[in-house]
Short mmCIF file of C-alpha atoms in Angstrom, two decimals:
data_model
loop_
_atom_site.label_atom_id
_atom_site.label_comp_id
_atom_site.label_asym_id
_atom_site.label_seq_id
_atom_site.Cartn_x
_atom_site.Cartn_y
_atom_site.Cartn_z
CA MET A 1 47.20 -60.05 68.46
CA GLY A 2 43.82 -61.80 68.23
CA LYS A 3 42.46 -59.01 66.08
CA GLY A 4 45.48 -59.14 63.77
CA GLY A 5 45.21 -62.93 63.63
CA SER A 6 41.52 -62.83 62.67
CA LEU A 7 42.28 -60.26 59.94
CA SER A 8 45.02 -62.45 58.45
CA ASP A 9 42.67 -65.47 58.61
CA GLY A 10 40.05 -63.47 56.70
CA VAL A 11 42.57 -62.45 54.06
CA ILE A 12 43.82 -66.04 53.69
CA LYS A 13 40.22 -67.26 53.37
CA LYS A 14 39.51 -64.66 50.66
CA ILE A 15 42.66 -65.64 48.72
CA LEU A 16 41.83 -69.36 48.98
CA LEU A 17 38.26 -68.70 47.77
CA SER A 18 39.57 -66.67 44.82
CA TYR A 19 41.93 -69.49 43.83
CA THR A 20 39.07 -71.99 44.22
CA TYR A 21 36.84 -69.97 41.85
CA VAL A 22 39.72 -69.72 39.36
CA ALA A 23 40.39 -73.47 39.57
CA ILE A 24 36.67 -74.30 39.08
CA TRP A 25 36.42 -71.99 36.04
CA ILE A 26 39.63 -73.37 34.47
CA PHE A 27 38.45 -76.96 35.05
CA LEU A 28 34.97 -76.37 33.57
CA SER A 29 36.21 -74.29 30.62
CA PHE A 30 38.84 -76.95 29.92
CA THR A 31 36.21 -79.73 30.21
CA VAL A 32 33.69 -78.04 27.87
CA ILE A 33 36.33 -77.43 25.16
CA VAL A 34 37.74 -80.98 25.30
CA TYR A 35 34.23 -82.50 25.56
CA ASN A 36 32.99 -80.53 22.51
CA LYS A 37 36.08 -81.63 20.59
CA TYR A 38 35.43 -85.25 21.60
CA ILE A 39 31.78 -85.15 20.40
CA LEU A 40 32.42 -83.31 17.12
CA ASP A 41 35.70 -84.87 15.99
CA LYS A 42 35.26 -87.57 13.34
CA LYS A 43 38.11 -89.61 14.88
CA MET A 44 36.50 -89.65 18.36
CA TYR A 45 32.73 -89.74 19.10
CA ASN A 46 32.11 -88.84 15.45
CA TRP A 47 29.01 -86.63 15.68
CA PRO A 48 30.00 -83.69 13.42
CA PHE A 49 26.84 -81.60 13.90
CA PRO A 50 27.95 -78.31 15.51
CA ILE A 51 24.59 -76.52 15.01
CA SER A 52 22.72 -79.40 16.68
CA LEU A 53 25.17 -79.47 19.59
CA THR A 54 24.89 -75.70 20.10
CA MET A 55 21.07 -75.93 19.97
CA ILE A 56 21.12 -78.67 22.64
CA HIS A 57 23.28 -76.40 24.83
CA MET A 58 21.01 -73.38 24.27
CA SER A 59 17.75 -75.24 25.00
CA PHE A 60 19.22 -76.83 28.15
CA CYS A 61 20.73 -73.55 29.42
CA ALA A 62 17.56 -71.55 28.65
CA SER A 63 15.43 -74.10 30.57
CA LEU A 64 17.71 -74.07 33.63
CA ALA A 65 18.00 -70.27 33.58
CA PHE A 66 14.18 -70.05 33.49
CA LEU A 67 13.94 -72.36 36.53
CA LEU A 68 16.59 -70.39 38.48
CA ILE A 69 14.95 -67.02 37.74
CA LYS A 70 11.20 -67.73 37.61
CA VAL A 71 10.75 -70.81 39.82
CA PHE A 72 13.55 -70.83 42.43
CA LYS A 73 14.11 -67.03 42.22
CA VAL A 74 17.88 -67.41 42.77
CA VAL A 75 18.57 -64.44 40.47
CA GLU A 76 16.41 -61.37 39.91
CA PRO A 77 15.29 -60.82 36.27
CA VAL A 78 16.15 -57.55 34.55
CA SER A 79 13.29 -55.19 33.68
CA MET A 80 13.12 -55.32 29.89
CA SER A 81 10.51 -54.04 27.47
CA ARG A 82 9.57 -55.76 24.21
CA ASP A 83 11.14 -52.95 22.15
CA LEU A 84 14.39 -53.13 24.12
CA TYR A 85 14.51 -56.91 23.71
CA LEU A 86 14.03 -56.68 19.94
CA SER A 87 16.46 -53.77 19.44
CA SER A 88 19.21 -54.90 21.85
CA VAL A 89 19.01 -58.57 22.85
CA VAL A 90 18.01 -60.00 19.45
CA PRO A 91 21.09 -58.60 17.58
CA ILE A 92 23.37 -59.84 20.40
CA GLY A 93 21.66 -63.26 20.24
CA ALA A 94 22.22 -63.41 16.46
CA LEU A 95 25.95 -62.64 16.87
CA TYR A 96 26.29 -65.14 19.74
CA SER A 97 24.62 -67.93 17.72
CA LEU A 98 26.99 -67.31 14.79
CA SER A 99 30.02 -67.22 17.10
CA LEU A 100 29.08 -70.52 18.79
CA TRP A 101 28.18 -72.22 15.51
CA LEU A 102 31.49 -71.32 13.84
CA SER A 103 33.68 -71.98 16.90
CA ASN A 104 32.13 -75.43 17.42
CA SER A 105 32.48 -76.18 13.68
CA ALA A 106 36.22 -75.40 13.87
CA TYR A 107 36.73 -78.40 16.24
CA ILE A 108 35.97 -80.73 13.33
CA TYR A 109 38.92 -79.41 11.31
CA LEU A 110 41.52 -78.05 13.76
CA SER A 111 43.39 -79.29 16.83
CA VAL A 112 42.48 -77.96 20.29
CA SER A 113 45.96 -76.46 20.68
CA PHE A 114 45.83 -74.53 17.38
CA ILE A 115 42.32 -73.21 18.13
CA GLN A 116 43.59 -71.79 21.44
CA MET A 117 46.42 -70.07 19.56
CA LEU A 118 43.99 -68.51 17.09
CA LYS A 119 41.83 -67.29 20.01
CA ALA A 120 44.75 -65.05 21.03
CA LEU A 121 43.46 -62.72 18.27
CA MET A 122 40.40 -61.84 20.39
CA PRO A 123 41.89 -58.59 21.85
CA VAL A 124 42.88 -57.54 18.30
CA ALA A 125 39.33 -58.10 17.04
CA VAL A 126 37.68 -56.40 20.06
CA TYR A 127 39.99 -53.36 19.82
CA SER A 128 39.61 -53.02 16.03
CA ILE A 129 35.81 -53.28 16.14
CA GLY A 130 35.75 -50.95 19.18
CA VAL A 131 37.67 -48.32 17.16
CA LEU A 132 35.35 -48.87 14.18
CA PHE A 133 32.27 -48.23 16.34
CA LYS A 134 34.04 -45.39 18.23
CA LYS A 135 33.93 -47.22 21.58
CA GLU A 136 37.76 -47.29 21.74
CA GLY A 137 40.15 -44.44 20.99
CA TYR A 138 42.77 -45.12 18.32
CA LYS A 139 46.31 -45.17 19.77
CA ASN A 140 49.47 -45.92 17.79
CA ASP A 141 51.13 -47.90 20.61
CA THR A 142 47.99 -50.05 21.09
CA MET A 143 47.81 -50.74 17.35
CA VAL A 144 51.51 -51.75 17.33
CA ASN A 145 50.70 -54.14 20.19
CA MET A 146 47.74 -55.54 18.20
CA LEU A 147 50.01 -56.07 15.18
CA SER A 148 52.55 -57.91 17.36
CA ILE A 149 49.80 -60.28 18.58
CA SER A 150 48.66 -60.83 14.97
CA PHE A 151 52.27 -61.46 13.90
CA GLY A 152 52.69 -64.06 16.67
CA VAL A 153 49.49 -65.86 15.65
CA ALA A 154 50.60 -65.77 11.98
CA ILE A 155 53.90 -67.48 12.95
CA ALA A 156 51.95 -70.08 14.98
CA ALA A 157 49.72 -70.70 11.93
CA TYR A 158 52.77 -71.02 9.67
CA GLY A 159 54.17 -73.68 12.02
CA GLU A 160 50.89 -75.63 12.24
CA ALA A 161 51.44 -79.23 11.11
CA LYS A 162 47.79 -79.87 10.21
CA PHE A 163 46.77 -76.49 8.81
CA ASP A 164 43.25 -76.46 7.40
CA THR A 165 42.15 -73.31 5.54
CA TRP A 166 38.42 -73.89 6.09
CA GLY A 167 38.94 -74.60 9.80
CA VAL A 168 41.00 -71.41 10.22
CA THR A 169 38.33 -69.41 8.34
CA LEU A 170 35.64 -70.77 10.68
CA GLN A 171 37.64 -69.96 13.82
CA LEU A 172 38.55 -66.44 12.63
CA GLY A 173 34.88 -65.87 11.78
CA ALA A 174 33.94 -67.01 15.30
CA VAL A 175 36.47 -64.57 16.80
CA ALA A 176 35.10 -61.71 14.65
CA PHE A 177 31.46 -62.42 15.61
CA GLU A 178 32.33 -62.83 19.31
CA ALA A 179 34.31 -59.57 19.33
CA THR A 180 31.41 -57.77 17.62
CA ARG A 181 29.03 -59.23 20.23
CA LEU A 182 31.18 -57.92 23.09
CA VAL A 183 31.28 -54.42 21.56
CA MET A 184 27.52 -54.54 20.86
CA ILE A 185 26.86 -55.42 24.52
CA GLN A 186 28.58 -52.13 25.42
CA ILE A 187 26.64 -50.15 22.80
CA LEU A 188 23.19 -51.75 23.12
CA LEU A 189 23.02 -52.71 26.81
CA THR A 190 25.74 -51.25 29.06
CA SER A 191 25.31 -47.71 27.66
CA LYS A 192 21.59 -47.97 28.61
CA GLY A 193 22.45 -48.98 32.18
CA ILE A 194 21.51 -52.65 31.68
CA THR A 195 23.89 -55.26 33.04
CA LEU A 196 23.24 -58.96 32.51
CA ASN A 197 25.03 -61.62 34.56
CA PRO A 198 25.60 -65.04 32.91
CA ILE A 199 22.27 -66.41 34.24
CA THR A 200 20.09 -63.51 33.07
CA SER A 201 22.10 -63.47 29.82
CA LEU A 202 21.15 -67.10 29.18
CA TYR A 203 17.53 -66.40 30.18
CA TYR A 204 17.20 -63.64 27.56
CA VAL A 205 19.77 -64.63 24.91
CA ALA A 206 19.67 -68.48 24.79
CA PRO A 207 16.08 -68.78 23.42
CA CYS A 208 16.95 -66.15 20.81
CA CYS A 209 20.08 -68.12 19.81
CA PHE A 210 18.05 -71.31 19.52
CA VAL A 211 15.60 -69.65 17.09
CA PHE A 212 18.43 -68.19 14.97
CA LEU A 213 20.21 -71.57 14.80
CA LEU A 214 16.99 -73.34 13.86
CA VAL A 215 17.08 -71.75 10.38
CA PRO A 216 20.50 -73.10 9.22
CA TRP A 217 19.85 -76.37 11.09
CA VAL A 218 16.74 -77.12 8.98
CA PHE A 219 18.73 -76.74 5.74
CA VAL A 220 22.23 -77.91 6.73
CA GLU A 221 22.04 -80.61 9.42
CA TYR A 222 18.45 -81.85 9.67
CA PRO A 223 18.47 -83.59 6.22
CA VAL A 224 21.70 -85.44 7.14
CA LEU A 225 20.45 -86.41 10.61
CA LYS A 226 17.18 -87.63 9.07
CA GLU A 227 19.12 -90.05 6.84
CA THR A 228 21.34 -91.24 9.71
CA SER A 229 18.89 -93.84 11.03
CA SER A 230 21.61 -95.52 13.14
CA PHE A 231 21.94 -92.47 15.42
CA HIS A 232 20.26 -92.61 18.84
CA PHE A 233 20.33 -89.62 21.18
CA ASP A 234 22.81 -90.41 23.98
CA PHE A 235 21.33 -88.73 27.06
CA VAL A 236 24.46 -89.43 29.15
CA VAL A 237 26.90 -87.81 26.69
CA PHE A 238 24.74 -84.84 25.65
CA GLY A 239 23.26 -84.41 29.14
CA THR A 240 26.63 -84.23 30.91
CA ASN A 241 28.01 -82.03 28.11
CA SER A 242 25.10 -79.57 28.54
CA ILE A 243 25.47 -79.60 32.34
CA CYS A 244 29.16 -78.72 31.93
CA ALA A 245 28.24 -75.87 29.54
CA PHE A 246 25.71 -74.45 32.02
CA ALA A 247 28.06 -74.93 34.99
CA LEU A 248 30.70 -72.97 33.05
CA ASN A 249 28.31 -70.00 32.87
CA LEU A 250 27.73 -70.24 36.63
CA ALA A 251 31.50 -70.36 37.16
CA VAL A 252 31.90 -67.18 35.08
CA PHE A 253 29.27 -65.53 37.32
CA LEU A 254 31.22 -66.59 40.43
CA LEU A 255 34.65 -65.72 39.07
CA VAL A 256 33.82 -62.21 37.82
CA GLY A 257 31.45 -61.49 40.73
CA LYS A 258 33.86 -62.57 43.47
CA THR A 259 37.18 -61.55 41.87
CA SER A 260 37.45 -59.39 38.72
CA ALA A 261 37.35 -59.52 34.92
CA LEU A 262 41.15 -59.21 34.90
CA THR A 263 41.46 -62.35 37.08
CA MET A 264 39.38 -64.14 34.47
CA ASN A 265 41.73 -62.93 31.70
CA VAL A 266 44.78 -64.20 33.61
CA ALA A 267 42.99 -67.50 34.36
CA GLY A 268 42.18 -67.73 30.65
CA VAL A 269 45.88 -67.57 29.78
CA VAL A 270 46.64 -70.39 32.25
CA LYS A 271 43.76 -72.44 30.77
CA ASP A 272 45.09 -71.92 27.21
CA TRP A 273 48.56 -73.22 28.10
CA LEU A 274 47.03 -76.20 29.94
CA LEU A 275 44.88 -77.01 26.88
CA ILE A 276 47.90 -76.83 24.58
CA ALA A 277 49.81 -79.18 26.91
CA PHE A 278 46.81 -81.55 27.13
CA SER A 279 46.25 -81.47 23.36
CA TRP A 280 49.91 -82.41 22.79
CA SER A 281 50.31 -85.02 25.56
CA VAL A 282 46.90 -86.76 25.71
CA ILE A 283 45.08 -86.17 22.39
CA LYS A 284 48.49 -86.49 20.64
CA ASP A 285 48.01 -83.36 18.50
CA THR A 286 51.22 -82.17 16.87
CA VAL A 287 52.60 -79.00 18.47
CA THR A 288 55.72 -77.71 16.66
CA PRO A 289 58.43 -75.39 18.06
CA ILE A 290 57.31 -72.72 15.54
CA ASN A 291 53.75 -73.07 16.94
CA LEU A 292 55.00 -72.42 20.46
CA PHE A 293 57.32 -69.57 19.43
CA GLY A 294 54.50 -67.79 17.57
CA TYR A 295 52.00 -68.31 20.38
CA GLY A 296 54.63 -67.13 22.88
CA LEU A 297 54.91 -63.81 20.98
CA ALA A 298 51.13 -63.47 20.83
CA PHE A 299 50.89 -64.34 24.54
CA LEU A 300 53.36 -61.56 25.45
CA GLY A 301 51.31 -59.11 23.38
CA VAL A 302 48.06 -60.15 25.10
CA ALA A 303 49.74 -59.94 28.55
CA TYR A 304 50.97 -56.40 27.77
CA TYR A 305 47.50 -55.41 26.52
CA ASN A 306 45.86 -56.70 29.74
CA HIS A 307 48.50 -54.87 31.81
CA SER A 308 47.83 -51.61 29.90
CA LYS A 309 44.07 -51.98 30.42
CA LEU A 310 44.62 -52.58 34.16
CA GLN A 311 46.83 -49.47 34.46
CA ALA A 312 44.23 -47.38 32.60
CA LEU A 313 41.50 -48.74 34.90
CA LYS A 314 43.58 -47.92 38.02
CA ALA A 315 44.24 -44.38 36.72
CA LYS A 316 40.51 -43.90 36.05
CA GLU A 317 39.61 -45.14 39.55
CA ALA A 318 42.25 -42.86 41.13
CA GLN A 319 40.92 -39.89 39.14
CA LYS A 320 37.37 -40.71 40.28
CA LYS A 321 38.45 -40.92 43.95
CA THR A 322 40.33 -37.60 43.67
CA ALA A 323 37.23 -35.94 42.17
CA GLN A 324 35.05 -37.38 44.96
CA ALA A 325 37.54 -36.21 47.62
CA ASP A 326 37.62 -32.69 46.11
CA GLU A 327 33.82 -32.61 46.03
CA GLU A 328 33.64 -33.77 49.67
CA GLY A 329 36.26 -31.21 50.70
CA GLY A 330 34.37 -28.41 48.93
CA ARG A 331 31.13 -29.40 50.65
CA LEU A 332 32.79 -29.44 54.11
CA LEU A 333 34.33 -26.03 53.42
CA GLU A 334 30.92 -24.61 52.47
CA GLU A 335 29.41 -26.08 55.66
CA ARG A 336 32.17 -24.52 57.80
CA GLU A 337 31.76 -21.16 56.10
CA GLY A 338 28.00 -21.41 56.70
CA GLU A 339 28.58 -22.21 60.38
CA GLY A 340 31.08 -19.32 60.63
CA SER A 341 28.68 -16.77 59.18
CA GLY A 342 25.93 -18.08 61.47
CA LYS A 343 28.13 -17.59 64.54
CA SER A 344 29.19 -14.06 63.49
CA SER A 345 25.52 -13.02 63.06
CA GLU A 346 24.75 -14.46 66.53
CA SER A 347 27.63 -12.47 68.10
CA GLN A 348 26.34 -9.27 66.43
CA ASP A 349 22.91 -9.88 67.98
#
């Protein structure tokens, strides 16, 4: 009874911890998105400089990652040569900087709710680019699912009350660059046996992003900021915003490390619906019935895609276990046969 009770207590503790990690990630992801919107939106804090904001995040995150890895040694650094860094990390850093720049720029033109709806296209972009680079196999049923997601997002866009073509272009560009980055991580790092957690990712990628963003910043935002003599750097606003951005990366590390990538996908869906509700009720963004109907269709498509990926993963794991069991069985059989022949030779002696 005591043993059974302790087991159930352990299971309950594990479930509670998983839900805690999910809640922390949802809260931080939610906070970063709303906070970025608040800073960049011309009707709120009115600081429409997405490159500058992203550079602040990158410099802050790179500094903290350096302290955690080199000074406090919380996380072990990955062994990486100069050639590997230039051939693998630099292209990923370039894609990440473009993705962050465009996604933050979209907050100036689009509502939080509509941006979340457009982000539902991420599986479509990842799958399409994966097929293009031969990392995913083309399947008719998967492509039909991708088209259904795209159709749902198109309906949501049609129903958007404050549709802005430039804002949509920026967000779709961000999705395309982010999807390409995810596929490139598989091609340039994972295939070489290199896995980076969010802390080591920031340590290697954030400085690279900062350098890439410095080029457009000098030509696009620096001249405007130079003329804005009334602006004074608000350490409270930008400091807390950067802390939230870094904490979000730590939360990703905890969530994926202690649960699974699928849990993060499911938590992401919950976060998206919460953001849409918040955008409508608190920020007073207009969310139309056509918006919700279109996003609902896209949501079902994404849910089915995640379910299919989970089933494929389970089948792969089962196949791997069967192969291991067969190999173990074959080895035991060989050992028994060896013992049998040894005994027969002894009896002959």
